[in-house]
Short mmCIF file of C-alpha atoms in Angstrom, two decimals:
data_model
loop_
_atom_site.label_atom_id
_atom_site.label_comp_id
_atom_site.label_asym_id
_atom_site.label_seq_id
_atom_site.Cartn_x
_atom_site.Cartn_y
_atom_site.Cartn_z
CA MET A 191 82.00 149.75 -7.48
CA ALA A 192 84.00 149.87 -10.66
CA SER A 193 83.68 146.18 -11.18
CA ARG A 194 79.91 146.37 -10.75
CA THR A 195 79.69 149.12 -13.38
CA ARG A 196 81.83 147.04 -15.67
CA HIS A 197 79.54 144.11 -15.04
CA TYR A 198 76.48 146.15 -16.03
CA LEU A 199 78.16 147.50 -19.15
CA ASN A 200 79.21 143.99 -20.06
CA SER A 201 75.68 142.63 -19.75
CA ILE A 202 74.24 145.53 -21.77
CA TYR A 203 76.90 144.94 -24.41
CA SER A 204 76.18 141.24 -24.67
CA SER A 205 72.42 141.72 -24.87
CA LEU A 206 72.92 144.34 -27.61
CA LYS A 207 75.14 141.90 -29.42
CA TYR A 208 72.47 139.23 -29.11
CA THR A 209 69.79 141.58 -30.52
CA ALA A 210 72.08 142.65 -33.34
CA SER A 211 72.70 139.05 -34.35
CA PHE A 212 68.97 138.87 -35.21
CA ALA A 213 68.65 142.42 -36.55
CA VAL A 214 71.23 141.87 -39.26
CA TRP A 215 68.78 139.43 -40.92
CA ILE A 216 65.96 142.00 -41.22
CA PRO A 217 66.69 142.54 -44.95
CA ALA A 218 65.99 138.83 -45.51
CA VAL A 219 62.52 139.26 -44.02
CA ILE A 220 61.85 142.32 -46.19
CA LEU A 221 63.11 140.50 -49.29
CA PHE A 222 60.76 137.60 -48.51
CA THR A 223 57.65 139.67 -47.78
CA ASP A 224 58.22 141.88 -50.83
CA ASN A 225 58.93 139.16 -53.36
CA VAL A 226 57.74 135.76 -52.17
CA TYR A 227 54.86 135.58 -49.69
CA SER A 228 53.41 137.98 -47.16
CA LEU A 229 50.65 138.11 -44.59
CA GLU A 230 48.18 140.94 -45.18
CA ARG A 231 45.13 142.32 -43.42
CA VAL A 232 41.91 142.93 -45.34
CA THR A 233 39.24 145.34 -44.16
CA GLY A 234 36.09 146.73 -45.68
CA ARG A 235 33.00 145.35 -47.34
CA SER A 236 34.01 145.44 -50.97
CA MET A 237 34.85 141.70 -51.22
CA SER A 238 32.18 140.28 -48.91
CA PRO A 239 30.90 137.61 -48.51
CA ASN A 240 34.13 135.97 -49.74
CA PHE A 241 36.35 138.25 -47.64
CA CYS A 242 35.29 140.06 -44.46
CA PRO A 243 31.64 138.94 -44.35
CA ASP A 244 31.47 140.65 -40.96
CA PRO A 245 32.55 144.26 -41.54
CA THR A 246 33.60 144.72 -37.93
CA ARG A 247 36.24 141.99 -38.15
CA LYS A 248 39.37 141.82 -40.22
CA ASP A 249 40.55 139.02 -42.44
CA TYR A 250 44.15 137.92 -42.67
CA ILE A 251 45.30 136.59 -46.02
CA ILE A 252 48.45 135.24 -47.63
CA ALA A 253 49.53 137.03 -50.79
CA ARG A 254 51.95 135.53 -53.26
CA HIS A 255 54.27 138.11 -54.83
CA TRP A 256 56.28 135.70 -56.95
CA ASN A 257 55.44 136.35 -60.66
CA ALA A 258 52.57 138.54 -59.48
CA THR A 259 51.97 140.13 -62.87
CA LYS A 260 52.53 137.06 -65.03
CA GLU A 261 49.66 135.12 -66.65
CA LEU A 262 46.81 136.79 -64.81
CA ARG A 263 43.44 135.09 -65.32
CA ARG A 264 39.83 136.22 -65.08
CA GLY A 265 38.30 135.47 -61.70
CA GLU A 266 41.60 135.68 -59.83
CA VAL A 267 41.75 137.73 -56.64
CA VAL A 268 44.70 140.14 -56.81
CA MET A 269 46.22 142.73 -54.55
CA PHE A 270 47.31 146.00 -56.12
CA ARG A 271 48.21 149.55 -55.17
CA SER A 272 45.21 151.82 -55.39
CA PRO A 273 45.43 154.11 -58.43
CA THR A 274 43.79 156.89 -56.45
CA ASP A 275 45.79 156.50 -53.21
CA PRO A 276 49.34 155.15 -53.67
CA SER A 277 49.82 154.43 -49.96
CA ARG A 278 47.00 151.85 -49.89
CA GLN A 279 46.82 148.35 -51.28
CA VAL A 280 43.46 146.90 -52.24
CA VAL A 281 42.11 143.43 -52.96
CA LYS A 282 39.75 142.92 -55.91
CA ARG A 283 38.74 140.26 -58.41
CA ILE A 284 39.85 140.41 -62.04
CA ILE A 285 36.79 140.71 -64.30
CA GLY A 286 38.38 141.46 -67.65
CA LEU A 287 41.78 141.22 -69.30
CA GLU A 288 43.10 143.40 -72.11
CA GLY A 289 40.78 143.46 -75.12
CA ASP A 290 37.71 142.22 -73.22
CA LEU A 291 34.40 143.99 -73.70
CA ILE A 292 32.95 145.06 -70.33
CA ARG A 293 29.46 146.19 -69.40
CA THR A 294 30.17 148.82 -66.75
CA ARG A 295 28.15 149.97 -63.77
CA HIS A 296 26.88 153.34 -62.62
CA PRO A 297 29.74 155.82 -62.01
CA TYR A 298 31.56 154.87 -65.20
CA PRO A 299 30.84 157.31 -68.08
CA GLN A 300 30.33 154.73 -70.87
CA GLU A 301 27.98 151.76 -70.68
CA ILE A 302 30.24 149.42 -72.66
CA THR A 303 34.02 149.69 -72.73
CA VAL A 304 37.05 147.78 -74.01
CA VAL A 305 39.94 147.12 -71.61
CA PRO A 306 43.05 148.75 -73.14
CA ARG A 307 46.35 146.99 -73.75
CA GLY A 308 48.33 146.13 -70.63
CA GLN A 309 45.43 146.85 -68.28
CA LEU A 310 42.86 144.97 -66.19
CA TRP A 311 39.25 145.48 -65.22
CA VAL A 312 38.86 144.78 -61.50
CA GLU A 313 35.77 144.77 -59.30
CA GLY A 314 34.82 143.89 -55.75
CA ASP A 315 32.38 141.03 -55.17
CA GLU A 316 29.98 143.28 -53.27
CA ALA A 317 29.00 145.59 -56.11
CA PHE A 318 27.42 148.36 -54.02
CA HIS A 319 30.20 148.84 -51.48
CA SER A 320 33.17 148.73 -53.77
CA LEU A 321 35.43 151.39 -55.21
CA ASP A 322 36.74 149.65 -58.29
CA SER A 323 37.27 149.97 -62.04
CA ASN A 324 33.74 151.34 -62.35
CA THR A 325 34.99 154.40 -60.48
CA TYR A 326 38.60 154.79 -61.60
CA GLY A 327 38.61 152.81 -64.84
CA PRO A 328 40.89 149.96 -65.90
CA ILE A 329 44.16 149.64 -63.96
CA PRO A 330 47.68 149.07 -65.36
CA ILE A 331 49.02 145.54 -64.78
CA ALA A 332 52.13 147.10 -63.23
CA LEU A 333 50.06 148.14 -60.21
CA VAL A 334 49.49 144.49 -59.23
CA THR A 335 51.71 143.48 -56.31
CA GLY A 336 50.40 139.99 -55.54
CA ARG A 337 47.79 137.26 -55.84
CA VAL A 338 45.67 136.24 -52.87
CA THR A 339 46.20 132.52 -52.25
CA HIS A 340 44.78 131.75 -48.79
CA ILE A 341 42.60 133.13 -46.04
CA VAL A 342 44.31 132.21 -42.74
CA TYR A 343 42.28 134.02 -40.09
CA PRO A 344 39.51 133.83 -38.81
CA LEU A 345 40.19 130.12 -38.42
CA ASP A 346 36.65 128.95 -39.28
CA ARG A 347 37.00 130.40 -42.77
CA MET A 348 40.57 129.23 -43.32
CA GLN A 349 40.70 128.16 -46.95
CA ARG A 350 42.44 128.38 -50.26
CA VAL A 351 41.34 131.19 -52.58
CA ASP A 352 40.83 129.85 -56.11
CA ASP A 353 40.08 131.88 -59.18
CA ASN A 354 36.34 131.81 -59.75
CA GLU A 355 34.85 133.55 -62.74
CA GLY A 356 31.37 132.69 -61.47
CA LEU A 357 31.69 135.18 -58.62
CA ALA A 358 32.02 138.08 -61.03
CA ARG A 359 29.11 140.49 -61.42
CA ARG A 360 26.54 138.90 -63.73
CA GLY A 361 26.77 140.28 -67.25
CA ALA A 362 29.93 142.26 -66.57
CA LEU A 363 31.97 140.43 -69.17
CA VAL A 364 30.23 140.89 -72.52
CA ARG A 365 32.82 139.30 -74.76
CA LYS A 366 36.29 137.91 -74.25
CA ARG A 367 39.18 139.15 -76.31
CA GLU A 368 39.31 137.57 -79.74
CA GLN A 369 42.19 135.15 -80.18
CA HIS A 370 45.16 136.88 -81.78
CA GLY A 371 43.12 140.06 -82.03
CA LYS A 372 45.03 143.30 -81.75
CA VAL A 373 44.36 145.42 -78.67
CA GLY A 374 44.74 149.14 -78.94
CA VAL A 375 45.92 151.76 -76.50
CA TYR A 376 42.84 153.75 -75.57
CA GLY A 377 44.33 156.66 -73.72
CA LEU A 378 42.73 159.98 -74.35
CA MET B 69 88.22 128.19 -35.08
CA ALA B 70 84.90 126.74 -36.21
CA SER B 71 83.04 129.83 -35.05
CA LEU B 72 85.45 132.08 -36.92
CA LEU B 73 84.75 130.14 -40.13
CA HIS B 74 81.05 130.34 -39.37
CA ARG B 75 81.27 134.10 -39.03
CA GLN B 76 83.23 134.41 -42.27
CA LEU B 77 80.56 132.43 -44.17
CA ARG B 78 77.79 134.62 -42.77
CA ILE B 79 79.33 137.72 -44.35
CA LEU B 80 78.43 136.63 -47.90
CA PRO B 81 74.63 136.37 -47.63
CA LEU B 82 74.50 139.39 -45.33
CA THR B 83 76.39 141.55 -47.83
CA PHE B 84 74.02 140.45 -50.56
CA LEU B 85 70.93 141.13 -48.43
CA TRP B 86 71.97 144.58 -47.26
CA THR B 87 73.04 145.57 -50.77
CA HIS B 88 69.69 144.40 -52.09
CA LEU B 89 67.87 146.40 -49.42
CA PHE B 90 69.90 149.51 -50.26
CA TRP B 91 69.22 148.98 -53.98
CA THR B 92 65.45 148.54 -53.62
CA LYS B 93 64.72 151.03 -50.82
CA CYS B 94 67.43 153.70 -51.01
CA TYR B 95 69.23 154.24 -54.31
CA SER B 96 69.69 152.37 -57.55
CA VAL B 97 71.56 152.94 -60.79
CA GLY B 98 70.25 152.18 -64.26
CA ASP B 99 70.90 152.88 -67.91
CA THR B 100 68.60 154.74 -70.26
CA LEU B 101 67.77 154.54 -73.94
CA GLY B 102 65.82 156.79 -76.24
CA ALA B 103 65.48 160.34 -77.45
CA SER B 104 62.46 161.32 -75.35
CA MET B 105 64.44 163.12 -72.63
CA LEU B 106 66.84 165.13 -74.80
CA PRO B 107 68.59 167.42 -73.93
CA THR B 108 68.53 166.40 -70.24
CA ILE B 109 69.46 162.76 -70.85
CA ASN B 110 71.32 161.57 -73.91
CA VAL B 111 69.94 159.09 -76.46
CA SER B 112 72.18 156.30 -75.18
CA GLY B 113 75.10 155.73 -72.87
CA ASP B 114 73.79 157.84 -69.99
CA TRP B 115 73.42 156.33 -66.54
CA ILE B 116 70.93 157.61 -63.98
CA VAL B 117 70.75 157.48 -60.19
CA ILE B 118 67.24 156.86 -58.85
CA SER B 119 66.26 157.79 -55.30
CA LYS B 120 63.80 155.21 -53.97
CA PHE B 121 62.87 157.52 -51.09
CA HIS B 122 60.46 159.06 -53.62
CA SER B 123 58.87 155.76 -54.70
CA ARG B 124 55.08 155.81 -55.11
CA GLY B 125 55.34 159.55 -55.74
CA ARG B 126 56.26 160.50 -52.18
CA GLY B 127 57.39 164.14 -52.06
CA ILE B 128 57.32 164.57 -55.82
CA ILE B 129 56.77 168.12 -57.08
CA VAL B 130 56.14 169.59 -60.52
CA GLY B 131 59.35 169.68 -62.54
CA ASP B 132 60.93 166.57 -61.02
CA LEU B 133 62.22 163.74 -63.16
CA VAL B 134 60.62 160.42 -62.22
CA SER B 135 61.10 156.82 -63.26
CA TYR B 136 57.94 154.73 -63.41
CA ALA B 137 56.68 151.36 -64.62
CA HIS B 138 54.94 151.68 -67.95
CA PRO B 139 51.11 151.77 -67.63
CA ILE B 140 50.60 150.06 -71.01
CA ASP B 141 53.70 147.96 -71.68
CA GLY B 142 53.72 146.46 -68.20
CA PRO B 143 55.95 146.25 -65.16
CA ASP B 144 59.12 145.21 -67.02
CA VAL B 145 59.32 148.49 -68.93
CA ASN B 146 60.52 151.52 -67.00
CA VAL B 147 60.49 155.03 -68.37
CA VAL B 148 61.90 158.37 -67.26
CA LYS B 149 59.74 161.45 -67.75
CA ARG B 150 59.25 164.89 -66.24
CA VAL B 151 56.30 165.64 -63.96
CA ILE B 152 54.09 168.35 -65.47
CA GLY B 153 51.11 168.20 -63.12
CA LEU B 154 50.15 166.65 -59.80
CA GLU B 155 46.69 165.50 -58.71
CA GLY B 156 44.13 168.25 -59.04
CA ASP B 157 46.29 170.37 -61.37
CA PHE B 158 44.97 171.51 -64.72
CA VAL B 159 47.22 170.61 -67.64
CA VAL B 160 47.11 171.20 -71.37
CA LYS B 161 46.40 167.86 -73.05
CA ASP B 162 48.79 168.38 -75.92
CA PRO B 163 50.68 171.66 -76.34
CA SER B 164 51.68 170.74 -79.90
CA ASP B 165 48.21 170.31 -81.45
CA GLY B 166 47.28 173.94 -80.91
CA SER B 167 43.81 173.25 -79.54
CA GLY B 168 44.69 174.15 -75.96
CA ASP B 169 42.32 171.54 -74.51
CA MET B 170 42.83 171.15 -70.79
CA LEU B 171 42.01 168.47 -68.25
CA GLN B 172 42.29 168.02 -64.51
CA VAL B 173 44.72 165.34 -63.27
CA PRO B 174 42.70 162.77 -61.25
CA LYS B 175 43.36 161.97 -57.59
CA GLY B 176 46.51 159.93 -57.01
CA HIS B 177 47.83 160.51 -60.53
CA ILE B 178 50.53 162.63 -62.17
CA TRP B 179 50.81 164.07 -65.66
CA THR B 180 54.17 163.42 -67.32
CA THR B 181 55.85 164.29 -70.59
CA GLY B 182 59.31 163.90 -72.02
CA ASP B 183 61.55 166.91 -72.47
CA ASN B 184 61.71 166.22 -76.20
CA LEU B 185 58.02 166.48 -77.07
CA PRO B 186 58.14 165.32 -80.73
CA HIS B 187 59.94 162.08 -79.79
CA SER B 188 58.20 161.13 -76.59
CA LEU B 189 55.38 158.70 -75.77
CA ASP B 190 53.92 159.96 -72.52
CA SER B 191 50.73 161.11 -70.81
CA ARG B 192 49.66 162.70 -74.08
CA ILE B 193 49.25 159.13 -75.42
CA TYR B 194 48.19 157.07 -72.39
CA GLY B 195 46.76 159.66 -70.03
CA PRO B 196 47.56 160.37 -66.38
CA VAL B 197 49.91 157.91 -64.63
CA PRO B 198 49.02 156.45 -61.19
CA MET B 199 51.56 157.66 -58.60
CA ALA B 200 51.83 154.08 -57.31
CA LEU B 201 53.73 153.20 -60.50
CA VAL B 202 56.54 155.65 -59.68
CA ARG B 203 59.72 153.75 -58.75
CA GLY B 204 61.66 156.82 -57.72
CA LYS B 205 62.99 160.25 -58.54
CA VAL B 206 65.94 160.67 -60.88
CA ILE B 207 68.48 162.71 -58.91
CA ALA B 208 71.63 162.46 -61.02
CA LYS B 209 73.07 161.20 -64.26
CA GLY B 210 76.44 159.73 -64.89
CA LEU B 211 79.09 159.89 -67.56
CA PRO B 212 79.39 162.85 -67.66
CA TRP B 213 78.27 163.32 -64.04
CA GLY B 214 75.62 165.92 -63.30
CA TRP B 215 72.88 166.49 -60.77
CA ILE B 216 69.38 166.53 -62.23
CA LYS B 217 67.81 169.78 -61.14
CA ASN B 218 64.22 170.89 -60.95
CA PRO B 219 63.98 173.94 -63.27
CA PHE B 220 61.17 175.42 -61.16
CA THR B 221 62.98 175.46 -57.84
CA GLU B 222 66.70 175.33 -58.64
CA GLU B 223 68.97 177.26 -60.91
CA VAL B 224 69.84 175.27 -64.01
CA ASN B 225 72.92 176.33 -65.93
CA GLN B 226 73.43 174.31 -69.05
#
């Protein structure tokens, strides 16, 4: 009887040890998904037809977190923490960089606005189902957590995601920032 | 013998990884510079302990000291300021200009100022700060050691 109990305890111990030998590497996984690449799920209509053309299905994408906030370009699809809900991350396309003159859409108070220093103007591709800079204004670059590089699932739309200025809302970008022009801080 | 060596070699990367996890998700230590938080934090030479359990503004209340990435100068600049208002609160835009203009802090944002109003660049300049920029809550300072207390909920004797 005693030997059987010991046998059970031994097998539990060895299986725990086996699990632990994998569990000790969990920080490596977190380090990788936070700072290098991660797999993310996209829902909602704001980026259709380029992401989630069918609103009932979800898209899976690869986001690159390495140098996420460095050398951002117009037309790039980025992932950032929502300024209105810090627990959510959203995917949008960059329309304007700092100093650019933007023609805004309905909910925004001014018709024409300049993107302040250190901020971005982001919009969804589907203008009428998107909560974007037209609602909450330009976003700080520090909110950006990654760039979207690939769509991996569904398999029939598996592709690389390139920056494409042509997919931006027509007439949104009125004028690019002048070379070497100074950009102000337009706070209050 | 070989497996013992193997185990010894594994300790190095594991120590690094677990320390990194602790540093990014639990607590971190950093230095500060500038006069904006006088008299709570000194102009230079003070160290602060940041609790990452409050990152993205989780569980932050009015009166807490938070560290956040700068909304204008970018992600490489971190600042420490005191929370004056949470989302939905009404705050005075600038107490020093005498106008008394107020505004409501938008959803998901906080209003912050330094403790030393004349020498602080804060929400009065760049507006409400998205909570997602908050890296953590400042819970203590070092050299000389002292807990950072919330003047609204704890007794501060300085």
